[in-house]
Amino acid sequence: MELSRWVPGVQAVRTYQPAWLPRDLVAGIVLTTLLVPQGMAYAELAGLPPITGLYTSMVCLLAYAVFGPSRVLVLGPDSSLGPMIATVLVGAIGVGATPEESVGLAATLALMVGVMLLVAGFAKLGFLADLLSHPTQVGYLNGIALTILIGQLPKLLGFSADGDGLLAETADLVRGIADGRVVMEAVAVGGFGLAVIVVLSRLLPKVPGVLIAVVLSTLAVSVFDLAVQVVGPLPQGLPAPALPSASLEDLGLLAVGAFGITVVSLTDTISTASAFAARTGQEVRGNQEMIGIGAANVAASFLQGFPVSTSGSRTAVAQQAGARSQLTGVVGAVAIGVLLLVAPDLLKNLPQPTLAAVVIAAALSLADLPAMASLWRRRRVEFWLAVAAFLGVAVLGVLPGMGVAVILSVLNVFRRVWWPYQAVLGRADGLNGFHDTSVHPSAALLPGLVLFRFDAPLIFANVRVFRERLRAFARDVPDLRWIIIAAEPITDVDTTAADVLDELDRELNAAGISLVFAEMKHPVHEKIDRYRLTRVIDPAHFFPTIDDAVAAYRRETGATWHQPS
C-alpha cells in the first residue's frame, strides 16, 4: 500500500482493466502523431536541436506513467516553457553556443526543475501554484503568445532574425520583410500548414490537424523540391544517458530560471489536472502530481532532455481518442522510440516553416483576448494587473516578465489586506440581521452606537487604517458611547495589531467610549487572551453575536432605533 502511494504506476498496473487495452493502444498512436512534430517544434522554440524534443517526450511519458497519479494527463515539451528555457540558455552561454553546450545546460535546468518539484511535492508546497493569480496568468500568457509569434514569424517567412527581446525581434522582422528576404516557397508551405492546423482545430477538433499539416508539407517539399529549410535526418537510435553539465558561474542564472519554470509548471499542472479530473470524476492529488512531474523532469535531464510540463492540448487529444490510462503515454513513448530506431529519415524533409506553423498555432491557443475583455467588464483593477503582466513579458523579457507577474499577484493580495472593505452596519427594513449602510442608506441606527465591520485580519499592514477609522468615529459621531466591531471577518490579530488595540482602547476609554467585539472567532479570542489585552479591554465587552452586543447596549442606554436624517 505504501509503495503504491508513492509510485501510482504500481496501483495502475494492479487495477488495469483488459477492456481498456484497445482504446489505450489507439489513443497512444493518435497521440504520437502530435507528440513528434510538437516535440521537435518546441525543442527549436527552446533553442535546442529538434531531436531533443523527441528524447524528452519519450522519457517524460515513461517516468510520469510510473510516478504520476492521473490516468489521463499527458506530459511533454510545452510552448509556454520554451521561451523561458531559451532565455535562460541565451543568458548563460549567448547566441552562438554549440548544440552540445545548449543541451548540457538544458539538461541541468531540467534537473533543477525536477528537484524543485520533488521538494515541493514531498513538502506539500502546492500553494506555490497560487503565486500566479488568474489575471496575471492571463496577461503573462498573452505576453508569451506575442513573444512566440514574433519570434517564429521570420522562420515562417523563410529567413532568420537575431534580435534579443520582443522589440529587437520585431525590428528584425520588419527589416527582413523590407529588405526582401522573404522566401515565397516558405510562406506558402508555412502558411498552408498554419491554415490546416487552425481550421481543423476549430471545425474538426478530433482530426489530427498537426499530423495532416506535417505529412502534406513534407510530401510537397519532397515532390516539388521546394527551396525551404528542412529538419534533415535525425540521429538513429535512442538517447545515450549522460550527466547534466553546467559551469559554476551558470548555476545562479539556471536556478532563477528553474524557479520561474517550476511556478509556471505548477500552475499549468494544477489547472489542467483540475479541469480533466472534473470531466472524468477523479480527484486531484496535487502533491503527487508535483512528484510525478518532478520525476519526469529528473529522468529527462539524464537523457539529453529539457524541462517539461503537462499539456492541455495533448491531454485533450488523448482523451478524445479514448485514452483510459497512462498506457496511452507509454504507447506514445514506445512509438517514438521505434521511429528513432527504424525510420529516423522519415522526417528529414519536414520543412522548418511547418514547425514554425506548429509553434505559432500553439501560441495562438495560449493567447486569451476574451479573458482580457471579461476582466475589463468585471473588474478593472484586475484587468490592469493583466496588462502590467503582459507588458512585463513584452518589454522586459520572459523571465523578468514572470517575476513581474508573481510580484503583481502577491501585491494584489497584500493590497486587499492593506485596504480591506469596511462597512458601518444598520438594521434594514424587511431584512434579518445587520447590513451595510452604504448599500442600505435608510437602515436604522442606534444613537451613540457605531456598528463597524472590518473585512480582513488585523495585522501590521492594516491596523493603522483600522485605528484611524475608529478615531474618525470618535471625532465625528455625536455622543458616541460604544463602537461594536463585527469581528467575524477578522481571522487573525498579530502582535503589532495587539499593541495598537491596547493603545486605542485606552484612548477611547479616556473619551468615554467603549470598544466592544462581537462574533470573534475562538482562535482569535485565544490570541487576545494570550496578548493579555483583556487587562485593558473589558472582558464583558466580548459577545458571541452582534444581536447580543446590541441588546446589551440598549439595556445600558435605553436607546431605540431611528432612521438617519
Coordinates of C-alpha atoms in Angstrom, one line a residue:
M1 CA 0.0 0.0 0.0
E2 CA 2.8 2.4 0.9
L3 CA 4.6 1.6 -2.4
S4 CA 1.5 2.3 -4.5
R5 CA 1.0 5.6 -2.6
W6 CA 4.4 7.0 -3.8
V7 CA 4.5 5.0 -7.1
P8 CA 1.0 5.2 -8.5
G9 CA 2.1 3.2 -11.5
V10 CA 2.1 0.1 -9.3
Q11 CA -1.6 0.6 -8.4
A12 CA -2.4 1.4 -12.1
V13 CA -1.0 -2.0 -13.2
R14 CA -2.9 -3.8 -10.4
T15 CA -6.2 -2.2 -11.3
Y16 CA -5.8 -2.2 -15.1
Q17 CA -8.8 -3.5 -16.9
P18 CA -8.2 -5.5 -20.1
A19 CA -11.2 -3.8 -21.8
W20 CA -9.2 -0.6 -21.8
L21 CA -6.4 -2.0 -23.9
P22 CA -7.7 -1.4 -27.4
R23 CA -8.7 2.2 -26.6
D24 CA -5.3 2.9 -25.0
L25 CA -3.4 1.5 -28.0
V26 CA -5.4 3.6 -30.5
A27 CA -5.1 6.7 -28.3
G28 CA -1.4 6.2 -28.0
I29 CA -0.9 6.0 -31.8
V30 CA -3.0 9.1 -32.3
L31 CA -1.1 10.9 -29.6
T32 CA 2.2 10.1 -31.3
T33 CA 1.1 12.0 -34.4
L34 CA 1.0 15.1 -32.2
L35 CA 4.0 14.3 -29.9
V36 CA 6.5 14.1 -32.7
P37 CA 6.0 17.4 -34.6
Q38 CA 5.2 19.3 -31.4
G39 CA 8.2 17.9 -29.6
M40 CA 10.5 18.9 -32.4
A41 CA 9.0 22.3 -32.8
Y42 CA 9.0 23.1 -29.1
A43 CA 12.7 22.0 -28.8
E44 CA 13.6 24.5 -31.5
L45 CA 11.5 27.1 -29.7
A46 CA 13.7 26.5 -26.6
G47 CA 16.8 26.9 -28.8
L48 CA 17.7 23.2 -28.8
P49 CA 18.1 20.6 -31.6
P50 CA 14.8 19.1 -32.7
I51 CA 15.8 15.6 -31.7
T52 CA 16.0 16.6 -28.1
G53 CA 12.2 17.2 -28.2
L54 CA 11.7 13.6 -29.1
Y55 CA 14.0 12.3 -26.4
T56 CA 12.3 14.5 -23.8
S57 CA 8.8 13.5 -24.9
M58 CA 9.7 9.8 -24.7
V59 CA 11.4 9.8 -21.3
C60 CA 8.9 12.1 -19.5
L61 CA 5.9 10.0 -20.6
L62 CA 7.5 6.8 -19.2
A63 CA 8.5 8.5 -15.9
Y64 CA 5.1 10.0 -15.4
A65 CA 3.4 6.7 -16.1
V66 CA 5.3 5.3 -13.1
F67 CA 5.1 8.3 -10.7
G68 CA 2.1 10.4 -11.9
P69 CA -1.3 10.0 -10.2
S70 CA -3.5 11.0 -13.1
R71 CA -4.9 8.4 -15.5
V72 CA -5.2 11.0 -18.4
L73 CA -2.7 13.8 -18.1
V74 CA 0.0 13.9 -20.9
L75 CA 3.4 15.5 -20.3
G76 CA 5.9 16.8 -22.7
P77 CA 7.7 19.9 -24.1
D78 CA 5.4 22.9 -23.6
S79 CA 5.0 26.1 -25.6
S80 CA 4.8 28.3 -22.5
L81 CA 8.1 26.9 -21.2
G82 CA 10.0 27.2 -24.5
P83 CA 10.7 30.9 -24.4
M84 CA 11.7 30.7 -20.7
I85 CA 14.2 27.9 -21.5
A86 CA 15.6 29.8 -24.5
T87 CA 16.0 33.0 -22.3
V88 CA 18.0 31.1 -19.7
L89 CA 20.2 29.4 -22.3
V90 CA 21.0 32.7 -24.1
G91 CA 21.6 34.4 -20.9
A92 CA 24.1 31.7 -19.8
I93 CA 26.0 30.9 -23.0
G94 CA 25.0 33.5 -25.5
V95 CA 23.5 33.2 -29.0
G96 CA 26.4 31.4 -30.7
A97 CA 26.6 28.4 -28.4
T98 CA 27.2 24.9 -29.8
P99 CA 24.3 22.3 -29.6
E100 CA 26.3 20.3 -27.1
E101 CA 26.6 23.3 -24.7
S102 CA 22.9 24.1 -25.0
V103 CA 21.8 20.5 -24.4
G104 CA 24.0 20.2 -21.3
L105 CA 22.6 23.4 -19.8
A106 CA 19.0 22.5 -20.7
A107 CA 19.5 19.1 -19.0
T108 CA 20.9 20.8 -15.9
L109 CA 17.9 23.1 -15.9
A110 CA 15.5 20.1 -16.2
L111 CA 17.3 18.5 -13.2
M112 CA 16.9 21.7 -11.1
V113 CA 13.2 22.0 -12.0
G114 CA 12.7 18.3 -11.2
V115 CA 14.4 18.6 -7.8
M116 CA 12.3 21.8 -7.0
L117 CA 9.1 20.0 -8.0
L118 CA 10.0 16.9 -5.9
V119 CA 10.8 19.0 -2.9
A120 CA 7.6 20.9 -3.3
G121 CA 5.6 17.7 -3.6
F122 CA 7.2 16.0 -0.6
A123 CA 6.9 19.2 1.5
K124 CA 3.3 19.7 0.3
L125 CA 4.1 23.2 -1.1
G126 CA 1.3 23.1 -3.7
F127 CA 0.4 26.6 -2.7
L128 CA 3.3 27.8 -4.8
A129 CA 1.0 27.4 -7.8
D130 CA -1.0 30.3 -6.3
L131 CA 1.9 32.7 -6.9
L132 CA 0.3 33.4 -10.3
S133 CA -3.3 34.8 -9.9
H134 CA -5.6 34.3 -12.8
P135 CA -5.5 37.9 -14.1
T136 CA -1.6 38.0 -14.1
Q137 CA -1.5 34.5 -15.6
V138 CA -3.8 35.7 -18.5
G139 CA -1.5 38.7 -19.1
Y140 CA 1.6 36.7 -18.8
L141 CA 0.4 34.0 -21.3
N142 CA -0.7 36.7 -23.7
G143 CA 2.8 38.2 -23.5
I144 CA 4.3 34.8 -24.1
A145 CA 2.0 34.3 -27.1
L146 CA 3.1 37.5 -28.6
T147 CA 6.7 36.8 -28.0
I148 CA 6.4 33.4 -29.6
L149 CA 4.5 34.8 -32.6
I150 CA 7.1 37.5 -33.3
G151 CA 10.0 35.1 -32.8
Q152 CA 8.6 32.4 -35.2
L153 CA 7.3 34.6 -38.0
P154 CA 10.8 35.0 -39.6
K155 CA 11.1 31.3 -39.8
L156 CA 7.7 31.0 -41.3
L157 CA 8.7 33.6 -43.9
G158 CA 11.9 31.8 -44.8
F159 CA 14.6 34.0 -43.1
S160 CA 16.4 34.2 -39.8
A161 CA 16.4 37.0 -37.2
D162 CA 18.9 37.5 -34.5
G163 CA 17.2 40.1 -32.3
D164 CA 17.2 39.5 -28.5
G165 CA 13.9 40.5 -26.9
L166 CA 10.5 41.4 -28.4
L167 CA 11.3 44.9 -29.6
A168 CA 14.6 43.8 -31.2
E169 CA 12.9 40.8 -32.8
T170 CA 10.1 43.0 -34.1
A171 CA 12.6 45.4 -35.6
D172 CA 14.5 42.4 -37.3
L173 CA 11.2 41.1 -38.6
V174 CA 10.2 44.4 -40.2
R175 CA 13.7 44.9 -41.5
G176 CA 13.8 41.4 -43.1
I177 CA 10.5 42.0 -44.8
A178 CA 11.6 45.5 -46.0
D179 CA 14.9 44.1 -47.4
G180 CA 13.1 41.5 -49.5
R181 CA 14.4 38.4 -47.6
V182 CA 11.0 36.7 -47.6
V183 CA 11.1 33.3 -49.4
M184 CA 7.7 32.7 -51.1
E185 CA 8.0 28.9 -51.0
A186 CA 8.5 29.1 -47.3
V187 CA 5.5 31.4 -46.9
A188 CA 3.4 29.0 -49.0
V189 CA 4.4 26.0 -47.0
G190 CA 4.3 27.6 -43.6
G191 CA 1.0 29.5 -44.3
F192 CA -0.6 26.3 -45.6
G193 CA 0.5 24.3 -42.5
L194 CA -0.8 27.1 -40.2
A195 CA -4.1 27.3 -42.0
V196 CA -4.6 23.5 -41.8
I197 CA -3.9 23.3 -38.1
V198 CA -6.0 26.3 -37.2
V199 CA -9.0 25.5 -39.4
L200 CA -9.2 21.8 -38.4
S201 CA -8.8 22.6 -34.7
R202 CA -11.8 24.9 -34.9
L203 CA -14.0 22.9 -37.3
L204 CA -12.9 19.3 -36.8
P205 CA -11.1 19.1 -33.4
K206 CA -10.9 15.3 -33.4
V207 CA -9.0 15.3 -36.7
P208 CA -5.2 15.5 -36.2
G209 CA -4.6 18.7 -38.0
V210 CA -0.9 18.9 -36.9
L211 CA -0.2 15.4 -38.5
I212 CA -2.0 16.4 -41.7
A213 CA -0.1 19.6 -42.0
V214 CA 3.2 17.8 -41.4
V215 CA 2.5 15.0 -43.8
L216 CA 1.3 17.2 -46.6
S217 CA 4.1 19.8 -46.2
T218 CA 6.8 17.0 -46.1
L219 CA 5.3 15.5 -49.3
A220 CA 5.2 18.9 -51.0
V221 CA 8.9 19.5 -50.3
S222 CA 9.9 16.0 -51.4
V223 CA 7.8 16.0 -54.6
F224 CA 8.3 19.6 -55.8
D225 CA 11.8 20.1 -54.5
L226 CA 10.9 23.4 -52.8
A227 CA 13.6 25.8 -51.7
V228 CA 12.9 25.8 -48.0
Q229 CA 14.9 24.8 -45.0
V230 CA 14.2 21.3 -43.7
V231 CA 14.9 19.4 -40.4
G232 CA 17.3 17.0 -42.0
P233 CA 18.0 13.4 -41.0
L234 CA 17.6 12.6 -37.3
P235 CA 20.2 10.7 -35.4
Q236 CA 19.4 6.9 -35.4
G237 CA 18.9 5.2 -32.1
L238 CA 17.9 6.0 -28.5
P239 CA 19.5 8.7 -26.4
A240 CA 22.6 7.8 -24.5
P241 CA 22.5 8.5 -20.8
A242 CA 24.6 11.5 -19.8
L243 CA 25.1 13.6 -16.7
P244 CA 23.7 17.2 -16.9
S245 CA 26.6 19.6 -17.2
A246 CA 27.0 23.3 -16.3
S247 CA 29.7 25.6 -15.0
L248 CA 29.5 27.0 -11.5
E249 CA 29.0 30.6 -12.8
D250 CA 25.9 29.4 -14.7
L251 CA 24.2 27.8 -11.7
G252 CA 22.8 31.1 -10.3
L253 CA 21.0 32.0 -13.6
L254 CA 19.9 28.5 -14.0
A255 CA 18.4 28.4 -10.5
V256 CA 16.4 31.6 -11.1
G257 CA 15.1 30.3 -14.4
A258 CA 14.3 26.9 -12.8
F259 CA 12.2 28.6 -10.1
G260 CA 10.2 30.5 -12.7
I261 CA 9.7 27.4 -14.8
T262 CA 8.6 25.5 -11.7
V263 CA 6.0 28.1 -10.8
V264 CA 4.6 28.0 -14.4
S265 CA 4.7 24.2 -14.5
L266 CA 2.9 24.0 -11.2
T267 CA 0.2 26.4 -12.3
D268 CA -0.3 24.7 -15.6
T269 CA -0.4 21.3 -13.9
I270 CA -2.9 22.1 -11.2
S271 CA -5.3 23.9 -13.5
T272 CA -5.1 21.2 -16.2
A273 CA -5.4 18.4 -13.7
S274 CA -8.4 20.1 -12.1
A275 CA -10.1 20.6 -15.4
F276 CA -9.7 17.0 -16.6
A277 CA -10.4 15.5 -13.2
A278 CA -13.7 17.2 -13.2
R279 CA -14.6 15.6 -16.5
T280 CA -13.5 12.1 -15.5
G281 CA -14.7 12.1 -11.9
Q282 CA -11.1 11.8 -10.5
E283 CA -9.6 13.6 -7.5
V284 CA -6.6 15.9 -8.0
R285 CA -3.7 14.8 -5.9
G286 CA -1.7 18.0 -6.2
N287 CA 1.4 16.9 -4.1
Q288 CA 1.7 13.6 -6.0
E289 CA 1.3 15.5 -9.3
M290 CA 4.4 17.6 -8.4
I291 CA 6.3 14.4 -7.6
G292 CA 5.2 12.8 -10.9
I293 CA 6.3 15.8 -12.9
G294 CA 9.4 16.3 -10.9
A295 CA 10.4 12.7 -11.6
A296 CA 9.7 13.2 -15.3
N297 CA 12.0 16.2 -15.4
V298 CA 14.8 14.4 -13.5
A299 CA 14.5 11.4 -15.9
A300 CA 14.6 13.8 -18.9
S301 CA 17.7 15.5 -17.5
F302 CA 19.8 12.3 -17.7
L303 CA 18.8 11.6 -21.4
Q304 CA 19.5 14.9 -23.1
G305 CA 16.1 16.4 -22.2
F306 CA 14.8 19.8 -21.1
P307 CA 12.1 20.9 -18.7
V308 CA 8.5 19.7 -19.3
S309 CA 5.0 20.3 -18.0
T310 CA 1.5 19.0 -18.6
S311 CA -0.1 19.8 -21.9
G312 CA -3.8 20.6 -22.1
S313 CA -4.0 20.2 -25.9
R314 CA -2.2 16.8 -25.9
T315 CA -4.3 15.6 -22.9
A316 CA -7.5 16.6 -24.7
V317 CA -6.3 14.7 -27.9
A318 CA -5.6 11.6 -25.8
Q319 CA -9.0 11.8 -24.1
Q320 CA -10.9 12.4 -27.3
A321 CA -9.1 9.3 -28.8
G322 CA -10.4 7.1 -25.9
A323 CA -7.5 7.0 -23.5
R324 CA -8.3 5.2 -20.3
S325 CA -4.9 5.1 -18.5
Q326 CA -1.3 6.1 -18.7
L327 CA -0.7 3.2 -21.0
T328 CA -1.6 5.7 -23.7
G329 CA 1.5 7.7 -22.9
V330 CA 3.6 4.5 -22.7
V331 CA 2.5 3.6 -26.2
G332 CA 3.3 7.1 -27.5
A333 CA 6.8 6.8 -25.9
V334 CA 7.4 3.4 -27.5
A335 CA 6.2 4.6 -30.9
I336 CA 8.7 7.5 -30.7
G337 CA 11.5 5.0 -29.9
V338 CA 10.5 2.8 -32.8
L339 CA 10.6 5.8 -35.1
L340 CA 14.1 6.7 -33.9
L341 CA 15.4 3.1 -34.3
V342 CA 13.7 2.1 -37.5
A343 CA 12.9 5.2 -39.6
P344 CA 15.0 8.2 -38.5
D345 CA 15.0 9.6 -42.0
L346 CA 11.2 9.7 -42.2
L347 CA 11.0 13.3 -41.2
K348 CA 14.2 14.6 -42.8
N349 CA 12.2 16.7 -45.4
L350 CA 9.9 18.2 -42.7
P351 CA 10.0 21.9 -43.5
Q352 CA 11.2 24.4 -40.9
P353 CA 8.3 26.8 -41.8
T354 CA 5.9 24.0 -40.9
L355 CA 7.5 23.6 -37.5
A356 CA 7.1 27.4 -37.1
A357 CA 3.4 27.0 -38.0
V358 CA 3.0 24.3 -35.3
V359 CA 4.5 26.7 -32.7
I360 CA 2.5 29.7 -33.9
A361 CA -0.7 27.7 -33.7
A362 CA 0.2 26.8 -30.1
A363 CA 0.9 30.5 -29.4
L364 CA -2.5 31.4 -30.7
S365 CA -4.0 28.9 -28.3
L366 CA -2.1 30.5 -25.4
A367 CA -3.5 33.9 -26.2
D368 CA -6.8 34.7 -24.4
L369 CA -8.2 38.0 -25.5
P370 CA -11.8 37.1 -24.4
A371 CA -10.4 36.7 -20.9
M372 CA -8.9 40.2 -21.1
A373 CA -12.3 41.6 -22.2
S374 CA -14.0 39.7 -19.4
L375 CA -11.6 41.2 -16.9
W376 CA -12.3 44.7 -18.3
R377 CA -16.1 44.2 -17.8
R378 CA -15.9 42.5 -14.4
R379 CA -13.1 44.2 -12.5
R380 CA -10.9 47.0 -13.9
V381 CA -8.2 46.6 -11.3
E382 CA -7.5 43.0 -12.3
F383 CA -7.6 44.0 -16.0
W384 CA -4.8 46.4 -15.4
L385 CA -2.9 43.8 -13.5
A386 CA -3.2 41.5 -16.5
V387 CA -2.0 44.4 -18.7
A388 CA 1.0 45.0 -16.5
A389 CA 2.0 41.3 -16.6
F390 CA 1.6 41.4 -20.4
L391 CA 3.9 44.5 -20.6
G392 CA 6.4 42.9 -18.2
V393 CA 6.9 40.0 -20.7
A394 CA 6.7 42.1 -23.8
V395 CA 9.1 44.8 -22.7
L396 CA 11.4 43.2 -20.1
G397 CA 11.5 39.7 -21.4
V398 CA 10.1 36.3 -20.5
L399 CA 11.9 35.7 -17.1
P400 CA 11.7 39.3 -15.8
G401 CA 8.0 39.2 -17.0
M402 CA 7.5 36.1 -15.0
G403 CA 8.9 37.9 -11.9
V404 CA 6.6 40.9 -12.6
A405 CA 3.6 38.6 -12.8
V406 CA 4.5 36.9 -9.5
I407 CA 5.2 40.2 -7.7
L408 CA 1.9 41.7 -9.0
S409 CA 0.0 38.7 -7.8
V410 CA 1.5 38.9 -4.3
L411 CA 1.0 42.7 -4.2
N412 CA -2.6 42.3 -5.2
V413 CA -3.2 40.0 -2.2
F414 CA -1.3 42.5 0.0
R415 CA -3.4 45.4 -1.3
R416 CA -6.6 43.6 -0.4
V417 CA -5.3 43.1 3.2
W418 CA -3.9 46.6 3.4
W419 CA -7.1 48.4 2.3
P420 CA -9.9 45.9 3.1
Y421 CA -13.5 46.7 2.6
Q422 CA -15.1 48.4 5.6
A423 CA -18.7 49.0 6.5
V424 CA -21.0 50.7 9.0
L425 CA -23.9 48.4 9.7
G426 CA -27.6 49.2 10.4
R427 CA -30.9 47.4 10.6
A428 CA -32.6 47.4 7.2
D429 CA -36.4 47.1 6.8
G430 CA -37.6 43.7 5.8
L431 CA -34.2 42.0 6.3
N432 CA -32.9 40.0 9.2
G433 CA -29.6 40.9 10.7
F434 CA -27.5 44.0 10.1
H435 CA -26.4 45.4 6.8
D436 CA -24.0 47.8 5.1
T437 CA -25.4 51.3 5.3
S438 CA -23.7 52.2 2.0
V439 CA -25.9 49.6 0.3
H440 CA -29.0 50.4 2.5
P441 CA -28.7 54.1 3.3
S442 CA -32.1 54.1 5.0
A443 CA -31.1 51.4 7.5
A444 CA -31.9 52.3 11.1
L445 CA -29.2 53.2 13.6
L446 CA -28.9 53.5 17.4
P447 CA -27.9 56.8 18.9
G448 CA -24.4 56.8 20.4
L449 CA -23.5 53.4 18.7
V450 CA -21.4 52.6 15.7
L451 CA -21.6 49.0 14.4
F452 CA -18.5 48.5 12.3
R453 CA -17.2 45.6 10.2
F454 CA -13.6 45.3 9.0
D455 CA -13.2 42.6 6.4
A456 CA -9.6 41.4 6.9
P457 CA -7.3 40.0 9.6
L458 CA -5.9 42.7 11.8
I459 CA -2.1 42.8 11.1
F460 CA 0.7 45.2 10.9
A461 CA -0.2 46.3 7.4
N462 CA -3.7 47.5 8.1
V463 CA -4.1 48.1 11.8
R464 CA -3.3 51.8 11.4
V465 CA -6.1 52.1 8.8
F466 CA -8.4 50.4 11.4
R467 CA -7.2 52.8 14.2
E468 CA -7.8 55.9 12.1
R469 CA -11.3 54.8 11.1
L470 CA -12.2 54.4 14.8
R471 CA -10.7 57.7 15.7
A472 CA -12.8 59.3 13.0
F473 CA -15.9 57.8 14.5
A474 CA -14.9 59.1 18.0
R475 CA -14.4 62.6 16.4
D476 CA -17.4 62.8 14.1
V477 CA -20.2 60.8 15.7
P478 CA -22.1 62.9 18.3
D479 CA -22.4 61.5 21.9
L480 CA -20.7 58.2 20.8
R481 CA -20.6 55.7 23.7
W482 CA -20.0 52.2 22.1
I483 CA -18.1 51.0 19.0
I484 CA -19.1 47.4 18.3
I485 CA -16.7 45.6 16.0
A486 CA -18.4 42.9 13.9
A487 CA -15.4 40.7 14.3
E488 CA -16.4 37.6 12.3
P489 CA -14.3 38.5 9.2
I490 CA -11.2 39.2 11.4
T491 CA -9.4 35.9 11.1
D492 CA -6.2 37.0 12.9
V493 CA -4.6 39.6 15.2
D494 CA -0.9 39.9 15.2
T495 CA 1.3 41.4 17.9
T496 CA 1.6 44.8 16.1
A497 CA -2.2 45.0 15.9
A498 CA -2.5 43.9 19.6
D499 CA -0.2 46.8 20.7
V500 CA -2.3 49.2 18.6
L501 CA -5.6 47.9 20.1
D502 CA -4.1 48.3 23.6
E503 CA -3.3 51.9 22.9
L504 CA -6.6 52.6 21.0
D505 CA -8.8 51.2 23.8
R506 CA -7.1 53.3 26.4
E507 CA -7.6 56.4 24.2
L508 CA -11.3 55.6 23.6
N509 CA -11.9 54.9 27.3
A510 CA -10.4 58.3 28.1
A511 CA -13.1 59.8 25.8
G512 CA -15.9 57.8 27.4
I513 CA -16.2 55.3 24.5
S514 CA -16.2 51.5 24.9
L515 CA -14.6 49.2 22.3
V516 CA -16.7 46.1 22.0
F517 CA -16.3 42.9 19.9
A518 CA -19.0 40.6 18.6
E519 CA -18.7 37.2 16.9
M520 CA -15.0 37.0 17.3
K521 CA -13.6 33.6 16.3
H522 CA -12.4 31.3 19.1
P523 CA -8.8 31.1 17.8
V524 CA -8.6 34.9 17.6
H525 CA -10.1 35.3 21.1
E526 CA -7.4 32.9 22.4
K527 CA -4.7 35.2 20.9
I528 CA -6.4 38.2 22.5
D529 CA -6.1 36.4 25.9
R530 CA -2.5 35.4 25.2
Y531 CA -1.7 39.0 24.4
R532 CA -3.4 39.9 27.8
L533 CA -5.5 42.6 26.0
T534 CA -8.4 41.8 28.4
R535 CA -6.4 43.7 31.0
V536 CA -7.4 46.8 29.0
I537 CA -10.5 45.8 27.1
D538 CA -13.3 44.8 29.4
P539 CA -13.8 41.0 29.2
A540 CA -17.6 41.7 29.4
H541 CA -17.3 43.5 26.1
F542 CA -16.9 40.3 24.1
F543 CA -20.2 39.0 22.8
P544 CA -21.0 35.8 20.9
T545 CA -23.3 37.5 18.4
I546 CA -24.0 41.1 17.2
D547 CA -27.6 40.8 18.5
D548 CA -26.3 40.1 22.0
A549 CA -23.9 43.1 21.8
V550 CA -26.7 45.4 20.5
A551 CA -29.1 44.1 23.2
A552 CA -26.5 44.8 25.9
Y553 CA -26.1 48.4 24.6
R554 CA -29.8 49.0 24.6
R555 CA -30.2 47.7 28.1
E556 CA -27.4 50.0 29.3
T557 CA -28.5 53.2 27.5
G558 CA -32.2 52.6 26.7
A559 CA -31.5 53.7 23.1
T560 CA -34.1 53.0 20.4
W561 CA -33.7 52.5 16.6
H562 CA -34.2 55.6 14.4
Q563 CA -33.9 56.3 10.7
P564 CA -30.9 58.5 9.7
S565 CA -31.8 62.1 8.9

